[in-house]
Amino acid sequence: MMTEKKNNTALKILTGILAVALVALSIYTIKFYNEEKENKEILQKEKSVIEDELNELIVKYDEAIEENEIMDQDLVNARDRISRLLDSVKDNEANLVLISRYRREIGNLKAEKDRLFRVVDSLSNENQMLSTSLDSTSVALQERTKLSDSLQTTNQSLATKVDKASRLKITSLSGEGVIVRNSGKLVENDNNRRVDQIRTCFTISGNDLAEAGEKNMYVQVYNPENELVGDEIVVQHEGGTMVYSASSSVFYENEELDVCILAKTLEDRLLEGNYKVYVYNDALLLGTGSFNLR
């Protein structure tokens, strides 16, 4: 009887432990599912913006192909590359690695478009000038040949610069809630009922290939309900409209640069839980992070 009683007690304890473990596992599974769903929604929005940018590029190439016979095949080849990239975007599920890669490829495609269109315009203008004198003198033909050689050299130089172009990269991305003292001092705090602003800090990596100068840096902060926290700054980019929490203009000199950006807060959007932070240079996503308020 004593052994049977001990066995029953042990069985009850084991059953209780298993029940607690099952509840904890369920809570973790639900939290993981919700975070995964939020990330997929944000990346899906970014994927839609990329598709719109690619469609706009295709339309511009179609118009240019109809209006210009000069370099027609180069324009067709460029448009076909964009169409293949658009098909790849549509066929692949959005994730941070693919979105960053597509953004980088779009930047290269836009640079190539600008270069090709400038060459087309230049060739069109020169062709009109040369056509009036082509029949009267062979000198005009020689000048046109020299001009074509010059344009080809310029084209190669531009292609080299495009190949060397490199986007900005960031490290040490972090987000946190802060209290603003009367003295202006900022004090870190993770209590959602006391936070005055959200501070996002990161380091822009040194890069000799990146273009130096003023850089527009933007931050998106999303609360646990996937609501944007901040001033809701609307910016019109070439590929569409983006809405940000806060922004800052920094001067980049190809060396490491520490940056912190403050986003204002509204009490009704400061909820307890996990916050997502996204950092952009113009419309280009550079990195993402998260932090918690309790």
Coordinates of N, CA and C in Angstrom, one line a residue, residues 83 238 270:
S83 N 12.8 42.2 -66.8 CA 11.7 41.2 -66.8 C 12.0 39.9 -66.1
E238 N 11.7 57.1 -56.0 CA 11.5 56.9 -57.4 C 10.6 55.6 -57.6
L270 N 2.5 52.9 -27.4 CA 3.5 52.3 -26.6 C 3.0 51.2 -25.8

